[in-house]
Short mmCIF file of C-alpha atoms (C1' of nucleotides) in Angstrom, two decimals:
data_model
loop_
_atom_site.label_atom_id
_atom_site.label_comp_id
_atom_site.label_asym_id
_atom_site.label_seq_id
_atom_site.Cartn_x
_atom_site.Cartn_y
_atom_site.Cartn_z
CA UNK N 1 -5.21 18.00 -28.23
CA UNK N 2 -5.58 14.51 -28.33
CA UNK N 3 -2.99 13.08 -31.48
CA UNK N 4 -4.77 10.80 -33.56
CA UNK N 5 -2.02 10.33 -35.78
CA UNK N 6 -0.74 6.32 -35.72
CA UNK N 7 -3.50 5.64 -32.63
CA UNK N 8 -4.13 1.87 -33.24
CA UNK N 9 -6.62 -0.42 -32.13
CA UNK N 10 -6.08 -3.50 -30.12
CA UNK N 11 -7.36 -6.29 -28.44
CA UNK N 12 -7.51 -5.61 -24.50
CA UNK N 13 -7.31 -9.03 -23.07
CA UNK N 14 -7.49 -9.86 -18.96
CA UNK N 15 -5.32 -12.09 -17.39
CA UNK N 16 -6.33 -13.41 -13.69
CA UNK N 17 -3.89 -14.52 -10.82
CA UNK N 18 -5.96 -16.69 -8.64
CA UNK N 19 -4.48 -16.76 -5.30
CA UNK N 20 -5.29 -20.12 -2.68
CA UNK N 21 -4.22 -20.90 -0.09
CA UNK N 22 -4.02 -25.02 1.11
CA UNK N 23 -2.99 -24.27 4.77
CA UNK N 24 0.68 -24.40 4.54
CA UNK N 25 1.33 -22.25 1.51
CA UNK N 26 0.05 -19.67 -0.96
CA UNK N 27 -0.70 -21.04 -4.53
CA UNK N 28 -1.68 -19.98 -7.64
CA UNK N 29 -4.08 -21.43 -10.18
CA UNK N 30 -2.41 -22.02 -13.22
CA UNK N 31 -3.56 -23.59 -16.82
CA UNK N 32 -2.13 -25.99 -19.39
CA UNK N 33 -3.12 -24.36 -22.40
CA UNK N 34 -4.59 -27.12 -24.60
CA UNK N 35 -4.37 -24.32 -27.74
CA UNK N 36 -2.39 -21.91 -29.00
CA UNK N 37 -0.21 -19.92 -29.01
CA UNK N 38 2.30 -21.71 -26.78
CA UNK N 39 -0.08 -24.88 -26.45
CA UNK N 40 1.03 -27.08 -23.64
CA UNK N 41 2.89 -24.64 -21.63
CA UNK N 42 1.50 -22.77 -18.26
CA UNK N 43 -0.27 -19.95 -18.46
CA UNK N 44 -2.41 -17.52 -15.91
CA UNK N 45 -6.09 -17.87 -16.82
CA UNK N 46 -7.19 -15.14 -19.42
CA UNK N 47 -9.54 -14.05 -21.82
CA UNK N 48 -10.44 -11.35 -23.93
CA UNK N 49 -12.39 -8.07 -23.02
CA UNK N 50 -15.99 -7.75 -25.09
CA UNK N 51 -17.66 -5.60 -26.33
CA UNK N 52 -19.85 -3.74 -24.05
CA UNK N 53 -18.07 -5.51 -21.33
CA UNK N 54 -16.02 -3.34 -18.40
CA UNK N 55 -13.01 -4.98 -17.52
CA UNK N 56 -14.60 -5.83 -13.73
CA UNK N 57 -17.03 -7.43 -15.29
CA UNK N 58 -14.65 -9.50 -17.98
CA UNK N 59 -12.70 -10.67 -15.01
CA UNK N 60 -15.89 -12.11 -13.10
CA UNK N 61 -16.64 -13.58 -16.16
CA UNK N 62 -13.22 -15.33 -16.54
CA UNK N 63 -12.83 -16.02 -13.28
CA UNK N 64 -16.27 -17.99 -12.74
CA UNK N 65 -15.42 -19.75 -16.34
CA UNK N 66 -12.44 -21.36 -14.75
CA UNK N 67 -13.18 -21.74 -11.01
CA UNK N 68 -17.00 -22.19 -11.28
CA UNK N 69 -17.34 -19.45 -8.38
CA UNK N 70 -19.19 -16.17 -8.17
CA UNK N 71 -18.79 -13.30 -6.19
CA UNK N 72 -15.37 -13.55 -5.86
CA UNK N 73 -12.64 -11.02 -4.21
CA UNK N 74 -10.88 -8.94 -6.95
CA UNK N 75 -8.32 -6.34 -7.44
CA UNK N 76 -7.13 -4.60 -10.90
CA UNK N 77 -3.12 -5.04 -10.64
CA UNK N 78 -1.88 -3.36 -13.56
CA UNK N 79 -2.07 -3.27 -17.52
CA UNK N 80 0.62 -5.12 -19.34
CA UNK N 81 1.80 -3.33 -22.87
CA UNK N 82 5.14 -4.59 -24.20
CA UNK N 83 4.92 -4.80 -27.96
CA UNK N 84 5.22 -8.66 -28.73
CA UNK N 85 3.74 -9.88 -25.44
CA UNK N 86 1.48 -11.41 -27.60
CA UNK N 87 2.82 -13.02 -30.63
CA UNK N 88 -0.42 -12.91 -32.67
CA UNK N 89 -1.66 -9.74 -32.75
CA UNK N 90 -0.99 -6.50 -30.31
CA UNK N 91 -2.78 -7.77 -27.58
CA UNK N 92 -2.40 -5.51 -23.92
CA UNK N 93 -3.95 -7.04 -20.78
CA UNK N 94 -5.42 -6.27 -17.76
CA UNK N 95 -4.21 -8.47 -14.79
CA UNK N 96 -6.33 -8.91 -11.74
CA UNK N 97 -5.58 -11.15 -8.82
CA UNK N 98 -8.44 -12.98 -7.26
CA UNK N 99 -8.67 -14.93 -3.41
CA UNK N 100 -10.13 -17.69 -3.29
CA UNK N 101 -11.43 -20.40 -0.75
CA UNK N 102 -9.33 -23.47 -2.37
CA UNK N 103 -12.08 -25.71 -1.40
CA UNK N 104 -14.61 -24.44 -2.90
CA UNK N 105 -13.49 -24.44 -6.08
CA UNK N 106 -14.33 -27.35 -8.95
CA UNK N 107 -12.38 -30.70 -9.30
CA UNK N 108 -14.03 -30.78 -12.58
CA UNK N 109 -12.95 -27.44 -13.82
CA UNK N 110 -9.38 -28.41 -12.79
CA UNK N 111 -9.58 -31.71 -14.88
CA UNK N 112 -11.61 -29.74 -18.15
CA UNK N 113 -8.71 -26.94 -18.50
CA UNK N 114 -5.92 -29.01 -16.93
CA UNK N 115 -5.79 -26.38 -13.77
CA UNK N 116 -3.30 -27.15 -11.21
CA UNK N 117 -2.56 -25.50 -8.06
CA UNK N 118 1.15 -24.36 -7.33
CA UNK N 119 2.90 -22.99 -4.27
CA UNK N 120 4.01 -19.68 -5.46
CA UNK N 121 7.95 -20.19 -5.65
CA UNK N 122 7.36 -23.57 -6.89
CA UNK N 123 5.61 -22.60 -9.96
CA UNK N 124 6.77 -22.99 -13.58
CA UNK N 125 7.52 -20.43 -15.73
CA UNK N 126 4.25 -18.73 -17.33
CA UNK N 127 3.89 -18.12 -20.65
CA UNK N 128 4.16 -14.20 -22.33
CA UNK N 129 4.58 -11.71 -19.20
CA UNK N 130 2.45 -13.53 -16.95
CA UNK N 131 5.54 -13.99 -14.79
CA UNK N 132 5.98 -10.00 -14.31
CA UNK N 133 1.97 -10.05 -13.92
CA UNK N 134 2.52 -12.35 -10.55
CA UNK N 135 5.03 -10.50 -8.86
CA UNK N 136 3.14 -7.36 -9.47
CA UNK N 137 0.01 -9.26 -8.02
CA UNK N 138 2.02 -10.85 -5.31
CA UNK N 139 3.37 -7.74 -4.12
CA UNK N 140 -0.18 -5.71 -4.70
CA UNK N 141 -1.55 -9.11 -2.26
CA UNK N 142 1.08 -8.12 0.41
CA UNK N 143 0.72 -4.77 0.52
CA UNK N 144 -3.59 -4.95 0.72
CA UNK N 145 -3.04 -7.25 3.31
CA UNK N 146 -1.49 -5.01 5.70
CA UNK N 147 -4.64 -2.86 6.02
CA UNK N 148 -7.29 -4.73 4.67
CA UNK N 149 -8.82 -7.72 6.05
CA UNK N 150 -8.60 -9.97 2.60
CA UNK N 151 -6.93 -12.36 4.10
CA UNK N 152 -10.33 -13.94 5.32
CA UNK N 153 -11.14 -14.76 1.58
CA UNK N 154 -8.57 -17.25 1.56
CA UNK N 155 -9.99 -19.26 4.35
CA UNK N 156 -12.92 -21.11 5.02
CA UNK N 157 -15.63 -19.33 6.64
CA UNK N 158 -14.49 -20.81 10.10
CA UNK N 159 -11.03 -20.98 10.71
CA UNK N 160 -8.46 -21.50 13.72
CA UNK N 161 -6.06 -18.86 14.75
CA UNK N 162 -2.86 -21.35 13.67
CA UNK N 163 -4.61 -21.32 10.18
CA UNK N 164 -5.03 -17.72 9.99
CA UNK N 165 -1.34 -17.52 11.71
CA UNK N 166 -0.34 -19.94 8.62
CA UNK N 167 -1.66 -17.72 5.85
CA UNK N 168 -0.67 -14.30 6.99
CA UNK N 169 3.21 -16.45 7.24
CA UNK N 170 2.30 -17.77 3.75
CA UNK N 171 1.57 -13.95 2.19
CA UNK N 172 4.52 -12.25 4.18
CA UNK N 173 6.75 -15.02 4.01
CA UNK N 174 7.82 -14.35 7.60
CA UNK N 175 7.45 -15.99 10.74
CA UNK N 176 5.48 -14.73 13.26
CA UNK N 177 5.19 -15.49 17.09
CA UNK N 178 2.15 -17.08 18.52
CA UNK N 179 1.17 -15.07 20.90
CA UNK N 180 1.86 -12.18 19.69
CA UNK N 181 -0.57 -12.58 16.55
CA UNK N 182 -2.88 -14.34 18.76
CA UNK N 183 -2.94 -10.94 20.96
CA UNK N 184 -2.79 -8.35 18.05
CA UNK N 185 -5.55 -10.10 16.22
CA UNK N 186 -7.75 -9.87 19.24
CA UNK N 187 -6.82 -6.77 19.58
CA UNK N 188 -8.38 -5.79 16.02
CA UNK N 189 -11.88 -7.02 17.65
CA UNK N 190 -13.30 -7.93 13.90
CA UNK N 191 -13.68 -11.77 14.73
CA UNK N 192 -16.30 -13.78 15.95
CA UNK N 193 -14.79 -16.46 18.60
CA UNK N 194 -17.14 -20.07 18.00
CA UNK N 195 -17.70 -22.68 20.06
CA UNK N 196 -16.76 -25.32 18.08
CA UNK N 197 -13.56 -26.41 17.54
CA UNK N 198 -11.46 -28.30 14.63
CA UNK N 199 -10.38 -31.39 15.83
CA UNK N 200 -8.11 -32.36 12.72
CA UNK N 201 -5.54 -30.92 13.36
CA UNK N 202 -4.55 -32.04 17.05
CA UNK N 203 -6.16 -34.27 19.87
CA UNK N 204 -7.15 -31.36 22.00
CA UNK N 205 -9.01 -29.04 19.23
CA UNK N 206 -8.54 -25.55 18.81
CA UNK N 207 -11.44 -23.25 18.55
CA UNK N 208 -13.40 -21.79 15.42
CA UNK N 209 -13.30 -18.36 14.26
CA UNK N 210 -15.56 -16.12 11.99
CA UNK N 211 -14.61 -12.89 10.62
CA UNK N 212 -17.22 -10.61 11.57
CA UNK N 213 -17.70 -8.21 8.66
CA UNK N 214 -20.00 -5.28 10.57
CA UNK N 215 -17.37 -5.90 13.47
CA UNK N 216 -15.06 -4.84 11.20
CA UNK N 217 -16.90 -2.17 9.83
CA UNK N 218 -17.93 -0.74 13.31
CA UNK N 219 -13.93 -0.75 14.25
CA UNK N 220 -12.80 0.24 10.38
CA UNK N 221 -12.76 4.15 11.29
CA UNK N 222 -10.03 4.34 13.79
CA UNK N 223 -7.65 1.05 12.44
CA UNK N 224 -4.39 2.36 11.21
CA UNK N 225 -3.03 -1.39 9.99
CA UNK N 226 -3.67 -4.54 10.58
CA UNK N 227 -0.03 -4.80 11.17
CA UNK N 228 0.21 -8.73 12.10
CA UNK C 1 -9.40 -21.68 -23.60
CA UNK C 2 -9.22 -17.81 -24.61
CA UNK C 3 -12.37 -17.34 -26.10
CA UNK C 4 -12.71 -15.88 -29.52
CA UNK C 5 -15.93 -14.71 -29.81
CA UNK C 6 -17.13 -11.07 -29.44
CA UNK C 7 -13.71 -9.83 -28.75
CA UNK C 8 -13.29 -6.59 -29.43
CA UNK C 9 -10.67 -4.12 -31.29
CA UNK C 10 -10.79 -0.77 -29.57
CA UNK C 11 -8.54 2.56 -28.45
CA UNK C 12 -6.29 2.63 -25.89
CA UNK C 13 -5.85 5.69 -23.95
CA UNK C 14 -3.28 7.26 -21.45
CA UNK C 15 -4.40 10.00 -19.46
CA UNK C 16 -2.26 11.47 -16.73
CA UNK C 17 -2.84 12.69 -13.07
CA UNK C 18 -0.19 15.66 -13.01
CA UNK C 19 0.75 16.50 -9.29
CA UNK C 20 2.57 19.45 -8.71
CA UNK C 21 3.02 22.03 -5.54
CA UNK C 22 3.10 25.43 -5.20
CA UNK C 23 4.25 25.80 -1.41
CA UNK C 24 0.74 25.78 -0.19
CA UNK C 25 -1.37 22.50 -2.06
CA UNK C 26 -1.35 19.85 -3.71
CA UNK C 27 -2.24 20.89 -7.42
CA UNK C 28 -3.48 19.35 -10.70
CA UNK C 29 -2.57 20.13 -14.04
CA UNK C 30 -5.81 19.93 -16.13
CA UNK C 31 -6.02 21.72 -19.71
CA UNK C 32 -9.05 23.22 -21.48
CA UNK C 33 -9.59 21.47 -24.23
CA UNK C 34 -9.63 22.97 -27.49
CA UNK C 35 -11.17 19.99 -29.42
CA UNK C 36 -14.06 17.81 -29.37
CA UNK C 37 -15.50 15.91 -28.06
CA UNK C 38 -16.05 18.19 -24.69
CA UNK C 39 -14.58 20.88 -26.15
CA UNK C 40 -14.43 24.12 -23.51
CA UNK C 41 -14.30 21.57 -20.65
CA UNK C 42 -11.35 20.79 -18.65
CA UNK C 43 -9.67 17.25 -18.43
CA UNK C 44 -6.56 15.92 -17.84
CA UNK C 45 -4.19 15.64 -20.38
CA UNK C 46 -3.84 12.58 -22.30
CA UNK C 47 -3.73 10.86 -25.75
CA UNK C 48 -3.38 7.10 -27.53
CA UNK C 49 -1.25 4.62 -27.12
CA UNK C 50 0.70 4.08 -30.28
CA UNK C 51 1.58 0.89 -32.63
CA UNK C 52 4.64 0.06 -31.35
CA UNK C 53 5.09 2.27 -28.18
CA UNK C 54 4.38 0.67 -24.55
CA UNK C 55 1.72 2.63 -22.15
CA UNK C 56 4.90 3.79 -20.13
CA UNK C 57 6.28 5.46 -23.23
CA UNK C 58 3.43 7.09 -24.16
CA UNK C 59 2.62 8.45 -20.86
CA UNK C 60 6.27 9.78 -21.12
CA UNK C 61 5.50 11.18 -24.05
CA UNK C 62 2.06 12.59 -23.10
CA UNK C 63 3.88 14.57 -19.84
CA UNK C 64 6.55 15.77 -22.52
CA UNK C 65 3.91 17.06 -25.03
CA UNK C 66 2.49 19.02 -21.94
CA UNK C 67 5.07 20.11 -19.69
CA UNK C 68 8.58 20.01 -21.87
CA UNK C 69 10.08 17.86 -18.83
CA UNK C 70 11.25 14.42 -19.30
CA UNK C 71 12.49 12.16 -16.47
CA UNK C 72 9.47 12.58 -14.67
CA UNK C 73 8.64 10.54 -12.12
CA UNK C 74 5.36 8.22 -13.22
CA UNK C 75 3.36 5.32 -11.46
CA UNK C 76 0.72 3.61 -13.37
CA UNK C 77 -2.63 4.18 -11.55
CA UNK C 78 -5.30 2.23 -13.08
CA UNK C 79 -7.18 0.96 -16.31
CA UNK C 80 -10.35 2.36 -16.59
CA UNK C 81 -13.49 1.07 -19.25
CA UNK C 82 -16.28 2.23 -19.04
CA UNK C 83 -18.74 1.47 -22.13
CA UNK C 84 -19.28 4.95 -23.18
CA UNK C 85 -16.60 6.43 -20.94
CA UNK C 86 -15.73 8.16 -24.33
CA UNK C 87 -18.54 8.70 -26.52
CA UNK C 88 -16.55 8.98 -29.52
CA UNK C 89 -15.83 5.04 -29.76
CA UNK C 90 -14.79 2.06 -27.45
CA UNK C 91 -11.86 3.37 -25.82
CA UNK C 92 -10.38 2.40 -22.93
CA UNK C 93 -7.63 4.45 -20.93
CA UNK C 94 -4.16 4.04 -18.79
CA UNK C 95 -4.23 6.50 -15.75
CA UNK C 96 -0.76 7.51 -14.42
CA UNK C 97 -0.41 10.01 -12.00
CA UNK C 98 3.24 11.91 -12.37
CA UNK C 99 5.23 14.48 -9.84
CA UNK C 100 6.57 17.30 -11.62
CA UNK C 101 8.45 20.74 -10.15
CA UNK C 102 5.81 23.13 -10.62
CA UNK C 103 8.49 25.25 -10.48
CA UNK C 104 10.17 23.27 -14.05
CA UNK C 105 7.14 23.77 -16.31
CA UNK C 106 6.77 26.00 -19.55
CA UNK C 107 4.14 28.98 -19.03
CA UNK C 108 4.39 28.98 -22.96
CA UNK C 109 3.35 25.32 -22.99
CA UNK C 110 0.67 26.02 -20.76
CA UNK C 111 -0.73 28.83 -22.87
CA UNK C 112 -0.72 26.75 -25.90
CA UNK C 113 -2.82 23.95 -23.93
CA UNK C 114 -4.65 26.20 -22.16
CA UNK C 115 -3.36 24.41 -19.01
CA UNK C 116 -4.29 25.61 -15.44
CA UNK C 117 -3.22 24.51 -12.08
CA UNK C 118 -6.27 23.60 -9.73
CA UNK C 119 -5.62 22.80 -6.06
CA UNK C 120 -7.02 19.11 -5.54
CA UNK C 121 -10.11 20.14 -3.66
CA UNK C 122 -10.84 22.97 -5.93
CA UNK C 123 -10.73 21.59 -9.02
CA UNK C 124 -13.57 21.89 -11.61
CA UNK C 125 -15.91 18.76 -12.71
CA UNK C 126 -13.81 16.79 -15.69
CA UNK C 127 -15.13 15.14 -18.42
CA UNK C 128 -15.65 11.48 -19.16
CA UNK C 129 -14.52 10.01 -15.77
CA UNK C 130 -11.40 11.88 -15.30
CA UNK C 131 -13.03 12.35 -11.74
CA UNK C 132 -12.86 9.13 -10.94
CA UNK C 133 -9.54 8.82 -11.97
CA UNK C 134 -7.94 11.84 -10.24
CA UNK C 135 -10.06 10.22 -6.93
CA UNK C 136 -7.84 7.15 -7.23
CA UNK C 137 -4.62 8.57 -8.43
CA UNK C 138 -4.34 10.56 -5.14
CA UNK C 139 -5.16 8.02 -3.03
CA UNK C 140 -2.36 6.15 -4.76
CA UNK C 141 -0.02 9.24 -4.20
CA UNK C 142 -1.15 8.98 -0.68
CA UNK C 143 -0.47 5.27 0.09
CA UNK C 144 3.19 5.52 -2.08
CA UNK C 145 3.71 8.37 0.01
CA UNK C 146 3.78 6.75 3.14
CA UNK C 147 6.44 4.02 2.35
CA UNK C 148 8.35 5.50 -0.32
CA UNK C 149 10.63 9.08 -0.47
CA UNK C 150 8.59 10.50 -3.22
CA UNK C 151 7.39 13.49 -2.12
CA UNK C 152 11.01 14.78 -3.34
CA UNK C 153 9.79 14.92 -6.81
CA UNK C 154 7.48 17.54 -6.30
CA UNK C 155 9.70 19.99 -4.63
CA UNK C 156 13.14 21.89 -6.06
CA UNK C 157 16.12 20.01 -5.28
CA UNK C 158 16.99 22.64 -2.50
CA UNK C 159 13.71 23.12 0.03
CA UNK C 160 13.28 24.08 3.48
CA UNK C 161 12.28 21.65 6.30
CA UNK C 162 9.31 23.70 6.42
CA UNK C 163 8.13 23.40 2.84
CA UNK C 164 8.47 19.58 2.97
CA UNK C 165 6.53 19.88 5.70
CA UNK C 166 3.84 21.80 4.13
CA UNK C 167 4.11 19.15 1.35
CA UNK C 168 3.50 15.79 3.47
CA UNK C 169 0.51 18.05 5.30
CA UNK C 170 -0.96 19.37 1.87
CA UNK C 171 -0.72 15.32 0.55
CA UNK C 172 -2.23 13.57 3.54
CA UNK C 173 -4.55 16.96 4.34
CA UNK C 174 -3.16 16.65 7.87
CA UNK C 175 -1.37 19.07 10.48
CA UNK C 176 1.84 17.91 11.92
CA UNK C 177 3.99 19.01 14.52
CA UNK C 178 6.91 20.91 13.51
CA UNK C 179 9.09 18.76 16.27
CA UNK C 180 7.78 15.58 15.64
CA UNK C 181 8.08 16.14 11.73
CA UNK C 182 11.38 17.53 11.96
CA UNK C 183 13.01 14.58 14.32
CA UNK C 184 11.20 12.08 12.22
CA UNK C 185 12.41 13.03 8.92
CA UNK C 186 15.90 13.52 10.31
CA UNK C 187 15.84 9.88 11.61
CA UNK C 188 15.27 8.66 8.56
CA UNK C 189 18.93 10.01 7.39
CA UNK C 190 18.20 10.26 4.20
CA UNK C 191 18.35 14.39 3.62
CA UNK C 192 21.66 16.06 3.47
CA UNK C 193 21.57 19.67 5.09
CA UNK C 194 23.31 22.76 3.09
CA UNK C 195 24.76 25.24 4.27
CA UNK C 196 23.14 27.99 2.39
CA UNK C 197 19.55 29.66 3.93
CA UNK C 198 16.33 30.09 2.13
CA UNK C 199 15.72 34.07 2.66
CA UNK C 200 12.26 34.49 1.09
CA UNK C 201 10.22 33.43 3.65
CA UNK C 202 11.61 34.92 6.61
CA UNK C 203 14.12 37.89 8.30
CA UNK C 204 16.34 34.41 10.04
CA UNK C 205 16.39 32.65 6.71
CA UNK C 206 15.91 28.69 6.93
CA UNK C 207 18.42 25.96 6.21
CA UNK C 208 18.39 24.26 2.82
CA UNK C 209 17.94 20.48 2.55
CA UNK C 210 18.49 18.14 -0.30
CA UNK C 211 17.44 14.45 -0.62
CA UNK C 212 19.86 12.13 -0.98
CA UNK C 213 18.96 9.16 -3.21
CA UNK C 214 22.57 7.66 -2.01
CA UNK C 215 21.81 7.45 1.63
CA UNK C 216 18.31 6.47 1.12
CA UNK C 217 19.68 3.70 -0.98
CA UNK C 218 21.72 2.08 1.79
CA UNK C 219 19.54 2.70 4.28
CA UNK C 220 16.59 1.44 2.09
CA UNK C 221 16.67 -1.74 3.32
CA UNK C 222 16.20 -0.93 7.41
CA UNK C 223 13.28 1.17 6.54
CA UNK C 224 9.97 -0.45 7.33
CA UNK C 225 7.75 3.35 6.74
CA UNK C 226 8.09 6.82 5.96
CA UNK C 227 5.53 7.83 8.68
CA UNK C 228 5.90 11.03 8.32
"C1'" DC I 1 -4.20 -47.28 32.93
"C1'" DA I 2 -0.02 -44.66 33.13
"C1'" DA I 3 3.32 -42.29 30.47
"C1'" DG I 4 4.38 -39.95 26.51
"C1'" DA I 5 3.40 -37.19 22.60
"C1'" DT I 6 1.22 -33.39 20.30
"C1'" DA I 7 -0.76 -29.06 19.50
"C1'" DA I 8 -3.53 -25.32 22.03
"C1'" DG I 9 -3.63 -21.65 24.92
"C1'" DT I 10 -1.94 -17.97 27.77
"C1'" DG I 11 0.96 -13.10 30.18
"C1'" DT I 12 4.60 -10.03 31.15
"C1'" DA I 13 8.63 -7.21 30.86
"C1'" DA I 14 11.61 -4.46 27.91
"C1'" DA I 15 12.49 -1.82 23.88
"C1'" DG I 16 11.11 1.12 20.54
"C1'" DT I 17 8.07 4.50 18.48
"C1'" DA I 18 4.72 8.14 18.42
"C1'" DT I 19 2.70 11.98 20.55
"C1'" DA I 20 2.03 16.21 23.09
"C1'" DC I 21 3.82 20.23 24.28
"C1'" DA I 22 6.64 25.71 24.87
"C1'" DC I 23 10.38 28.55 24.74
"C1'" DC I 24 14.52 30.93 22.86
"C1'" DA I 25 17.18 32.78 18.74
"C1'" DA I 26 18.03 35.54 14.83
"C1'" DA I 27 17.20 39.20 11.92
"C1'" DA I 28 14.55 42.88 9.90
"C1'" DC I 29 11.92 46.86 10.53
"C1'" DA I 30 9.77 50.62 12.86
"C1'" DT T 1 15.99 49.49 21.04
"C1'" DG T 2 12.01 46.92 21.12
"C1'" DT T 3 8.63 44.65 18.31
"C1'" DT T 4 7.53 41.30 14.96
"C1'" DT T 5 8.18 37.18 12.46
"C1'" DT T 6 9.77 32.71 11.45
"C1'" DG T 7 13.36 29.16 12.57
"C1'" DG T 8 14.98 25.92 15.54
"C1'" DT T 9 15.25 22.77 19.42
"C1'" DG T 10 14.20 18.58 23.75
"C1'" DT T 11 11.76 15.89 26.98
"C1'" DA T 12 8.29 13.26 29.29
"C1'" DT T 13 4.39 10.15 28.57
"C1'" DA T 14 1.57 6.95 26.21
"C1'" DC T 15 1.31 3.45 23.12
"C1'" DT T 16 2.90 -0.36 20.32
"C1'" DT T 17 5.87 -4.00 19.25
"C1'" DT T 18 8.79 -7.56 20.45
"C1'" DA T 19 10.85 -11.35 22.90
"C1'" DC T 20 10.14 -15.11 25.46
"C1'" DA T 21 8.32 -20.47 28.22
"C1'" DC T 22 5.26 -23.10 30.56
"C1'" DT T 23 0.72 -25.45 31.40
"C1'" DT T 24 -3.46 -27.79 29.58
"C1'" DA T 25 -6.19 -31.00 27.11
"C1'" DT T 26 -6.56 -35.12 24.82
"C1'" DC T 27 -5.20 -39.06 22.26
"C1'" DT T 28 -2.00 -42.93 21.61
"C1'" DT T 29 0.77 -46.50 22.97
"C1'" DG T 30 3.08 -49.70 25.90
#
DNA sequence: CAAGATAAGTGTAAAGTATACACCAAAACA
DNA sequence: TGTTTTGGTGTATACTTTACACTTATCTTG
């Protein structure tokens, strides 16, 4: 029998860890809040859930509020309950982590909510228990990544293997060995080999790669791990 | 900015995914309920999240009020909100799946609950969208499984290689080799073998095994997967 | 225009892990 | 005593992971 006996009613709120990634190292998007409570300190980007709103769809809403994106890669981390989390009012929340491309996302947005962009050890410390919300995220991001192909969302739509090399290093924070990635990644057959190539980043070039989503989909059935 | 406007006040659930195992499969604890809404229909068991109590406590709480065990092991699954997932009023609900010894758990509680054991596959349709959340809890089980020793909790302290066995195959819905299984687990030194025999399911008798949260400690580290 | 600098690109051998597979041992029971 | 049942064990092969170093292309600079 359900006990309705002291059952209270609270605000559900969503909190969103917005992973980037710069080419060197995994960031997070992080707010100034400009109100309160805790004006002027860092936060995660939140909001609250509305009625006749699912929690999916609160996030998307959040997340295109502070990024100006759409159809962005999502993943429900956990729900956050201690008691005075929230000074205000019993507030729980939601957190979701969220990849995006780091280019594509709005100068002006950054400027209107006073967004920054942080390397993940380097940021400050977050407001409530948004801190505990990014390790569960971070580790949730790690452990995806080993047998799903997310890591593409971070990345431009073409990308050399050295960047793709760069961001699995950034995720795991490992090191990994050339050729080996180079061979296991061709090994996964899921990406499209261009003939262009980026010329930024060294005199000779490297070629361009596309991740090749019905590749991946033809080859999904008998992948164990991505394993990189 | 969190934004004020249509936020919503509603009920927090906690409804819990209760794996056990009988020898043979992987089992559910699911009551009939007794009350409305959807009285006569089974669903898991569950309740509200108090003022002043955290989701983890009330899930403890919730597997107490069912099963008269505490120190059960718990993992939060997922936060599921659906609109009129309850049809009652706005509620939105905590899944956590937990590992009990079916062995451990009242009868007398179960009559009073009208509790049942269903295998996994066997189970009848739940209300609201228990479904869904038994779907993910045991894919959760599954993945946890395979990095993590928790299988332990659903079995008595003392079990046969075979019955761990049985468990890993009745979890992953597999068949494994005997050999393989039995050199695998061994290398992972983290059993310690008694010298008493199991006698109930054979003339020979079988040795008993016990899992030993010391050793898996210090080996913990070394330990990239279960891979069982 | 030659030499140097920089990053890209490539293959192989060894170690480790996973898989496939079959027979003997012990004890109860007929 | 032999038949039945379950427990217990080892090895060879395939596969995967890891470690490891040199050449190529192109631009820059002297």
């Amino acid at each position: 029998m359900y006990d309705h006996t002291d059952k209270e009613r609270l605000l559900l709120a969503v909190d969103c860890i917005i992973f980037g990634f710069d080419g060197e190292k995994l960031k997070i998007l992080l707010i100034k809040r400009g109100f309160e409570p805790e004006r002027g300190k860092w936060s995660l980007v939140g909001g609250f859930l509305h009625k006749s709103e699912v929690l999916h769809d609160a996030a998307t809403r959040i997340l295109n509020r502070y990024t100006g994106l759409d159809d962005i890669y999502m993943e429900q981390v956990g729900t956050f309950s201690d008691i005075d989390r929230d000074p205000e009012e019993r507030t729980v929340s939601t957190a979701y982590y969220a990849l995006i491309n780091i280019k594509n996302h709005s100068q002006k947005l950054n400027r209107q909510f006073s967004a920054q962009w942080f390397s993940v050890e380097e940021a400050p410390p977050l407001i409530f228990d948004h801190d505990k919300m990014v390790r569960h995220a971070l580790k949730r991001l790690r452990t995806k990544a080993e047998t799903e192909p997310i890591g593409f969302e971070l990345l431009p739509e073409k990308f050399t293997m050295r960047q793709l090399q760069n961001l699995y290093e950034a995720i795991w924070n490992v090191s990994l060995d050339k050729r080996n990635f180079i061979s296991k990644v061709r090994s996964l057959d899921i990406l499209e080999k261009l003939d262009e190539k980026d010329k930024t980043s060294s005199r000779k070039g490297s070629f361009l790669y596309r991740f090749d989503a019905e590749k991946y989909k033809t080859v999904e059935r008998n992948r164990s791990s991505l394993n990189l």
